[in-house]
Short mmCIF file of C-alpha atoms and ligand atoms in Angstrom, two decimals:
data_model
loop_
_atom_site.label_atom_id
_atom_site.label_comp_id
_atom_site.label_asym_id
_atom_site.label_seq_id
_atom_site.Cartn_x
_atom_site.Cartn_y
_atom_site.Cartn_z
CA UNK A 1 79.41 88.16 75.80
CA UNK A 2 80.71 90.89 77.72
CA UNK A 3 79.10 94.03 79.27
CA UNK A 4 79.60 97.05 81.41
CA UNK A 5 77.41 98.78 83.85
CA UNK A 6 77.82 101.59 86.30
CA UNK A 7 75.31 102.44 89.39
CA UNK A 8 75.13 104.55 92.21
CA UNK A 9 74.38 104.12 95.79
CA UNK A 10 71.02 105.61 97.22
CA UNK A 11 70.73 106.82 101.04
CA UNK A 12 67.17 106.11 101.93
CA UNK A 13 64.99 109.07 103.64
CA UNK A 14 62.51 106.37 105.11
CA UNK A 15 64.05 103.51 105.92
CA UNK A 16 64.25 99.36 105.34
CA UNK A 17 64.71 97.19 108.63
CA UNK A 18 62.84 93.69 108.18
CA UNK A 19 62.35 91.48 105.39
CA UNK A 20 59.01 89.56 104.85
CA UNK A 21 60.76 86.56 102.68
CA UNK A 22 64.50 86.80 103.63
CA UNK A 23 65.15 83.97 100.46
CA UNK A 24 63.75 86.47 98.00
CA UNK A 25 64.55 89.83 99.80
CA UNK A 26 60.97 90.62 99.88
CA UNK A 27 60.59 93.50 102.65
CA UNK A 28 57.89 93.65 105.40
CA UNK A 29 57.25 97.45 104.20
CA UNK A 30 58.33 99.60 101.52
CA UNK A 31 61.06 102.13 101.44
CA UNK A 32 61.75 105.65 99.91
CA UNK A 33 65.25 106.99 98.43
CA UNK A 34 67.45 109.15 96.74
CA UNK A 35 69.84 107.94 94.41
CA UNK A 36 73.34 109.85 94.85
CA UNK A 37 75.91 111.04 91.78
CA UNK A 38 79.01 110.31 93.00
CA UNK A 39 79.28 107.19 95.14
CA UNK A 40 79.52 104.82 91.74
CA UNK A 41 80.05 101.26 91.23
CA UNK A 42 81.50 99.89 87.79
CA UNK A 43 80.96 96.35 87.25
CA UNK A 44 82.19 94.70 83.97
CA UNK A 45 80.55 90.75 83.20
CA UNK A 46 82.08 88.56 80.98
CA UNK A 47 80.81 84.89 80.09
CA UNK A 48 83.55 82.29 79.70
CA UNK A 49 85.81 80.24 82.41
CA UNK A 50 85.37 77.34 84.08
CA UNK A 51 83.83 78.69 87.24
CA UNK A 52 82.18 82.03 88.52
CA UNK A 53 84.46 84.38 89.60
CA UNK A 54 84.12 87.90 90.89
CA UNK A 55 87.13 90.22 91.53
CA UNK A 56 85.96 93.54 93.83
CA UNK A 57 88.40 96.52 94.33
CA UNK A 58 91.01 94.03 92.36
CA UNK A 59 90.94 91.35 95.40
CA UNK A 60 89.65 87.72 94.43
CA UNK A 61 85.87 88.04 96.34
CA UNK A 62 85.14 85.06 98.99
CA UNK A 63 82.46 82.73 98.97
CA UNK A 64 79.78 85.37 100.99
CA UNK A 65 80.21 88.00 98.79
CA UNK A 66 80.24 85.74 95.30
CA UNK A 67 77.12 83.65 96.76
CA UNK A 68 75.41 87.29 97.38
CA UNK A 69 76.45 88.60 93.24
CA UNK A 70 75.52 84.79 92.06
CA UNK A 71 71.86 85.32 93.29
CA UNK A 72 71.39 87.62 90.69
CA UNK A 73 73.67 85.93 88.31
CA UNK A 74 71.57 82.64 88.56
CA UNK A 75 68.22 84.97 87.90
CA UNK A 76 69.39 86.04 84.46
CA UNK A 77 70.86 82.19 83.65
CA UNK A 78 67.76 80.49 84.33
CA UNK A 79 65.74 83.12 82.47
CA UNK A 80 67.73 83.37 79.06
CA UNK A 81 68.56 79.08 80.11
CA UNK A 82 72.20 79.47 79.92
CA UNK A 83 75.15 77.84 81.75
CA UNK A 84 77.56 79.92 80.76
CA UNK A 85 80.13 81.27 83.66
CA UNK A 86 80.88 84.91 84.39
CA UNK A 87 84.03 86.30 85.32
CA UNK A 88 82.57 89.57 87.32
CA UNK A 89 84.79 92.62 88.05
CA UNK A 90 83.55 95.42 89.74
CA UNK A 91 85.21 98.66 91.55
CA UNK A 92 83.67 101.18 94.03
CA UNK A 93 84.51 104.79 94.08
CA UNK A 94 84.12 105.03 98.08
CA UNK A 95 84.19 102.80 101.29
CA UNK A 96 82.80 99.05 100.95
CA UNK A 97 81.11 98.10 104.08
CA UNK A 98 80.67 101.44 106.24
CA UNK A 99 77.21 102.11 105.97
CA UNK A 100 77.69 103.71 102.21
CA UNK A 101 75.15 101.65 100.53
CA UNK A 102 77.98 99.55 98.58
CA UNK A 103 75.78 96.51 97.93
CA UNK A 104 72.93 99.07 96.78
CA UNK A 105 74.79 100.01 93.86
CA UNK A 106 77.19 96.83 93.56
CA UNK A 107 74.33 94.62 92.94
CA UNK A 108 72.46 97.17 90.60
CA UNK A 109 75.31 97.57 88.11
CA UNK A 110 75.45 93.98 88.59
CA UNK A 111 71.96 93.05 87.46
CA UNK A 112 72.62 95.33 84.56
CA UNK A 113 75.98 94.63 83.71
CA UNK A 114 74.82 90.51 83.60
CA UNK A 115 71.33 91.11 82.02
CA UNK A 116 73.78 92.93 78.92
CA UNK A 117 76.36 90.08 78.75
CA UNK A 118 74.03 87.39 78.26
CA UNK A 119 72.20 89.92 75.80
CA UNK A 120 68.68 89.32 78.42
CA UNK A 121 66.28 92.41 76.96
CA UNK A 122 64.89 93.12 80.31
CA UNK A 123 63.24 96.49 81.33
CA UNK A 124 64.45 98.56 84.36
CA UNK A 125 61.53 97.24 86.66
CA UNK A 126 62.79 93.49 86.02
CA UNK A 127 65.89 94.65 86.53
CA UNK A 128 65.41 96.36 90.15
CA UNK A 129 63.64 92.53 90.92
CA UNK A 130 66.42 91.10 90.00
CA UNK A 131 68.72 93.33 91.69
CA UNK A 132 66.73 93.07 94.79
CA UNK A 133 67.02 89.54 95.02
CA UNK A 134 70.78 90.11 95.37
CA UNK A 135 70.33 93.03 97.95
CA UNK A 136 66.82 94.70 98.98
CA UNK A 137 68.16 98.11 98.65
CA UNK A 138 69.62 97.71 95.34
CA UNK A 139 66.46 97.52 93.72
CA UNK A 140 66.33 101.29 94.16
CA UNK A 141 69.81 101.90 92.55
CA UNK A 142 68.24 101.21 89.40
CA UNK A 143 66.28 104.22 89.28
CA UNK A 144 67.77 107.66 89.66
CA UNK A 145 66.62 110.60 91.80
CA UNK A 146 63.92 110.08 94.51
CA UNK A 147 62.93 106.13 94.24
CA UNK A 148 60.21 104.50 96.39
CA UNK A 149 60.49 100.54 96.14
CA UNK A 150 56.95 98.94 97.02
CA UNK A 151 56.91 95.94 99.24
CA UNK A 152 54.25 94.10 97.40
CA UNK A 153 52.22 91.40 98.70
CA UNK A 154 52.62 88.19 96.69
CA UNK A 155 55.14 85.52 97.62
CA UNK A 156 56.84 85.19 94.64
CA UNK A 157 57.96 88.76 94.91
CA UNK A 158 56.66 89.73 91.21
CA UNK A 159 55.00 92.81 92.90
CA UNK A 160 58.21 94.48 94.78
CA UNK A 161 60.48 96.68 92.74
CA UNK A 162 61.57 99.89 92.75
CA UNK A 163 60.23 102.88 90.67
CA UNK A 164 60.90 106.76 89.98
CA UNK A 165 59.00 109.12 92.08
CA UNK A 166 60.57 112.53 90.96
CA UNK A 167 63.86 112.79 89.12
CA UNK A 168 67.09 113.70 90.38
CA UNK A 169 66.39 117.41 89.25
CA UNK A 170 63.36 117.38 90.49
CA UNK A 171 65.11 119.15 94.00
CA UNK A 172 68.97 120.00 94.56
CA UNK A 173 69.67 118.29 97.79
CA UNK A 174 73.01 118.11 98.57
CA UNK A 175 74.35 115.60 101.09
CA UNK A 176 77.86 114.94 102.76
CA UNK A 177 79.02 111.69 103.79
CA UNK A 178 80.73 112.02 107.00
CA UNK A 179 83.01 108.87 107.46
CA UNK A 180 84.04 108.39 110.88
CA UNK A 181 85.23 105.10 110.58
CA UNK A 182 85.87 103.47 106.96
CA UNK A 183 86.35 100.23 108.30
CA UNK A 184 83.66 97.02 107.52
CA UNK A 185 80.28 96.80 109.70
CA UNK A 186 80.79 94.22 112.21
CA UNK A 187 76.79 92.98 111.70
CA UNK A 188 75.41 92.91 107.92
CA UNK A 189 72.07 93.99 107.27
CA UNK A 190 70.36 90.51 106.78
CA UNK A 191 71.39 89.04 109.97
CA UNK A 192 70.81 92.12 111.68
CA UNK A 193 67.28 92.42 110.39
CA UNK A 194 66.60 88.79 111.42
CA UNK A 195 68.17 89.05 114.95
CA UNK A 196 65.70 92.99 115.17
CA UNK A 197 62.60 91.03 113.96
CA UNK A 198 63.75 88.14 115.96
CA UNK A 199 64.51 90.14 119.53
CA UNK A 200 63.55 93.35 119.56
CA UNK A 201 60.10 94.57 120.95
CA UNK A 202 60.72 97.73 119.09
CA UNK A 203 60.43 96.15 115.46
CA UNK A 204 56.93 96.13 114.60
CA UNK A 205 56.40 99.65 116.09
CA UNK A 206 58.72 100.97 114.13
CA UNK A 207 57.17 99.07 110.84
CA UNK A 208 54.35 100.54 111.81
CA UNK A 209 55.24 103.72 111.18
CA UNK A 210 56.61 102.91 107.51
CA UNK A 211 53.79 103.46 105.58
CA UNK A 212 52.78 107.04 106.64
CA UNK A 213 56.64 108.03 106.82
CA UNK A 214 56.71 107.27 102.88
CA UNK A 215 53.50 109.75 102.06
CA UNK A 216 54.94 112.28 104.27
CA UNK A 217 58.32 112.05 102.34
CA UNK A 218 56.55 111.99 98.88
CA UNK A 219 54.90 115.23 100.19
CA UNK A 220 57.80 116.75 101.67
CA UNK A 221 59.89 116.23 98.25
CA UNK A 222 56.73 117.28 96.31
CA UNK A 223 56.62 120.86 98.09
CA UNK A 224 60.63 121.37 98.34
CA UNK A 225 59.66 121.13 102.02
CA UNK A 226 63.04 120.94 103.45
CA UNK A 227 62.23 121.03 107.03
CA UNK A 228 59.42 118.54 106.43
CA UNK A 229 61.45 116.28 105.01
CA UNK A 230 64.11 116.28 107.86
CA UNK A 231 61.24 115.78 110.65
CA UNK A 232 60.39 112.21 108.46
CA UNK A 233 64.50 111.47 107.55
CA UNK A 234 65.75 111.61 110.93
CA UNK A 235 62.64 109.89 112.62
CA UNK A 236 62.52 107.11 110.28
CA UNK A 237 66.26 106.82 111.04
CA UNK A 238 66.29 107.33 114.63
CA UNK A 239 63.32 104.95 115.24
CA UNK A 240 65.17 102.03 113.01
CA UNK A 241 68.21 102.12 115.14
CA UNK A 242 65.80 102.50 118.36
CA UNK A 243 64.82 98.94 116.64
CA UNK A 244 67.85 97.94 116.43
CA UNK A 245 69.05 98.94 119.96
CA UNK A 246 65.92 97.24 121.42
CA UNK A 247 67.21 93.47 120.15
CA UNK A 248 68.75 91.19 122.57
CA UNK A 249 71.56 91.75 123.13
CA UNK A 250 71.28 95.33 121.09
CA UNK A 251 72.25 96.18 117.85
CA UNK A 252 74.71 98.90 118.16
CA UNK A 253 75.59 100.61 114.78
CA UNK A 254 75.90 104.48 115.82
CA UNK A 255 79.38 105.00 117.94
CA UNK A 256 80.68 107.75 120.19
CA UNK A 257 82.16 109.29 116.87
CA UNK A 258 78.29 109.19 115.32
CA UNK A 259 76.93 110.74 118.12
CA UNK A 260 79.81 113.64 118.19
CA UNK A 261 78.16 114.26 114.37
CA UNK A 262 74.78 114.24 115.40
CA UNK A 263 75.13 117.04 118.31
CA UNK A 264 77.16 119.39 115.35
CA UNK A 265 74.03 119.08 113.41
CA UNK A 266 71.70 119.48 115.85
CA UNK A 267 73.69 122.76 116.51
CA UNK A 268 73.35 123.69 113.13
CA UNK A 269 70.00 123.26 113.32
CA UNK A 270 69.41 125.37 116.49
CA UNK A 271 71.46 128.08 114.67
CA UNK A 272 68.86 127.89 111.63
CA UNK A 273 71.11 126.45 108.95
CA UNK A 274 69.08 124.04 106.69
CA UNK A 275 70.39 120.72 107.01
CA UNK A 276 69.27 117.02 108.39
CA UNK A 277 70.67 113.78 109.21
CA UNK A 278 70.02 109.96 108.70
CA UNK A 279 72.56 107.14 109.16
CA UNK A 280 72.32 103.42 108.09
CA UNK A 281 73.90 100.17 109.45
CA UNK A 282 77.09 101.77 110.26
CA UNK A 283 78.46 104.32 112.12
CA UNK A 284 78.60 106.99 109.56
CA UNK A 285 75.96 110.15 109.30
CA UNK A 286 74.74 111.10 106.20
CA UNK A 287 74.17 115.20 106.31
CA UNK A 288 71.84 116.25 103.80
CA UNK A 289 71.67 120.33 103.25
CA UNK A 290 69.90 122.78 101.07
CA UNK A 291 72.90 124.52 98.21
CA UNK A 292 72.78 127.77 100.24
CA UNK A 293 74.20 125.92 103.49
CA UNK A 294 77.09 124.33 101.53
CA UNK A 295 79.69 126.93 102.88
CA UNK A 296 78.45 126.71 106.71
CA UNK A 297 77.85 123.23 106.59
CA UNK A 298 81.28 121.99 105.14
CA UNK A 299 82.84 124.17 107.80
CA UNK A 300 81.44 122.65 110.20
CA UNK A 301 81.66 119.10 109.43
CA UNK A 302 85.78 119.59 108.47
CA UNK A 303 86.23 121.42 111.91
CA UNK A 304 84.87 118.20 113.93
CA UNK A 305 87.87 115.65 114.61
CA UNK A 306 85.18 112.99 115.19
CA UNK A 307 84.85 112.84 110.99
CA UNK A 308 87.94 111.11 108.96
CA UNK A 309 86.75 112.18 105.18
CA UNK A 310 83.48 113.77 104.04
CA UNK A 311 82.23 112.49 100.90
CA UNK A 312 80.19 115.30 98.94
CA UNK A 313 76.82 113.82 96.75
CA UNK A 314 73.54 115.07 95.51
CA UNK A 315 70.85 113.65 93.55
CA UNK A 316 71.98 111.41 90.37
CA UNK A 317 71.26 109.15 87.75
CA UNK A 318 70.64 105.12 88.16
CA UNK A 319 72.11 102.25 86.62
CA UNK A 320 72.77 102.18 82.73
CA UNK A 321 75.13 100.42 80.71
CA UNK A 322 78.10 102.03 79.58
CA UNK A 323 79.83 99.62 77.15
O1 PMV B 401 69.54 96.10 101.24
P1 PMV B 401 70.48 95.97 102.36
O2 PMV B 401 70.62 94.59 102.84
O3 PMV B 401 71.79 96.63 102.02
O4 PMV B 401 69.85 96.80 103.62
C1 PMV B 401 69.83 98.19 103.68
C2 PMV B 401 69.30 98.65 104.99
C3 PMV B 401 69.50 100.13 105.32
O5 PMV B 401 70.53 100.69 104.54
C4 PMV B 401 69.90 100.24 106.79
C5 PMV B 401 68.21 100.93 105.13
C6 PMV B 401 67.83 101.24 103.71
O6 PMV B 401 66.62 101.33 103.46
O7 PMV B 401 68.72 101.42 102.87
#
């Protein structure tokens, strides 16, 4: 009747800009992550009350973000055929809304925490369907370390869910969150997507270049190839917000502040230090680093006025239930 789940955000390394089937969340290519300890959601499900109800960060959630956590409620109704109500509460560690991945793992716990309260036996690869259906990047939040999530080719979506690659100790990344503004994302990914796909010439080039970004990122992670890896992160990234700038009128995630971030790692990089970048659909850069850089790296990133608060993660677990 009641259950509790924790998940943690993933930062993809190749990314996910266009959906196939926005209804079911069903991607026009795949994707490839890593899930991160340290940027966790807790989300506790109990059935009972009149209606649904979902309190996030201990504010009563509006209609947007309920509808969004009652797409994969309704999932785990119709499939144990219950019409019980759940009273949802669920707390993030970090940021909602910045470009952190919050819906990642919000709706991961989510599908766990619900699948556990109406006692649903499901296994992890249901689950990431599931939590897909409530955000596309979620589905990888189920799965900890490096996570590729297929984008399958049937309509009904029974063929797109997430699954382990390596696991988290697989390779020590290390990554900093540098938050340059905490503040909500003024475009959310789905509309964003659909106005990209919709507008922007630079779309389907950039799918294009999905699939063979994904090997190259298997490969990179296979090896330890650190610099390998980089070349694919910070393409992928740089060619989805190229997609993004392209729509009409552009898509403009990355501020002055994100750019300021960008040139101190490039620097970095010109001095040798082992570190990359990739950012999301917000204005904050995600530095990833090899253990050795730590020192050099932090130093740099807490001398730069541009960044408010850096948020320190490296590879982690995925969703489980904790009570
Ligand atoms: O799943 P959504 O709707 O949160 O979209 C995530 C999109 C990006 O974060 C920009 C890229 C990705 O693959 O995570």
């Amino acid at each position: 009747m009641k259950a509790t789940a924790t998940a943690n955000a993933n930062i993809a390394l190749v990314k996910y800009w266009g959906k196939r089937d926005a209804a079911l969340n069903l991607p026009a290519r795949g994707s490839f992550s890593v899930t991160l300890a340290g940027l966790t959601t807790t989300t506790t499900v109990a059935l009972g009350g009149a209606t649904d109800a979902l309190v996030l960060g201990g504010e009563l959630a509006g209609a947007e973000v309920l509808d969004k956590a009652l797409r994969v409620v309704n999932v785990v109704r119709a499939a144990v055929g219950s019409t019980d109500r759940v009273q949802i509460t669920s707390a993030n560690d970090f940021p909602t809304g910045a470009g952190l991945a919050s819906s990642a793992s919000g709706l991961a716990a989510l599908a766990v925490a619900t699948a556990g309260a109406f006692g649903w036996d499901a296994d992890l690869q249901t689950l990431s369907r599931v939590a897909r259906i409530g955000s596309g990047s979620a589905s990888r939040s189920l799965f900890g370390g490096y996570v590729e999530w297929l984008a399958g080719e049937r309509s009904d979506g029974l063929d797109s869910f997430a699954r382990p690659v390596f696991p988290a100790d697989h390779w020590d990344l290390r990554v900093f969150v540098a938050v340059v503004s905490p503040g909500k994302k003024a475009v959310g990914s789905t509309s964003g997507m659909t106005h990209t796909k919709d507008t922007s010439p630079f779309h389907e080039p950039f799918l294009a270049t999905v699939d063979a970004d994904i090997a190259a990122a298997k490969r990179a992670v296979q090896d330890r190839d650190f610099a390998g890896l980089g070349r694919v992160a910070e393409r992928s990234s740089l060619r989805m917000h190229a997609a993004m700038q392209g729509a009409d009128p552009a898509l403009v995630y990355l501020g002055s502040d994100s750019w300021t971030v960008i040139g101190l790692v490039r620097d970095l990089q010109r001095q040798g230090v082992p570190v990359f970048l990739t950012a999301d659909a917000g204005p904050n850069i995600k530095v990833f680093y090899l253990p050795e850089a730590h020192d050099p790296v932090r130093a740099a990133l807490l001398d730069c006025p541009a960044i408010r608060r850096l948020v320190a993660a490296r590879p982690g677990p995925g969703a489980q239930r904790v009570a």
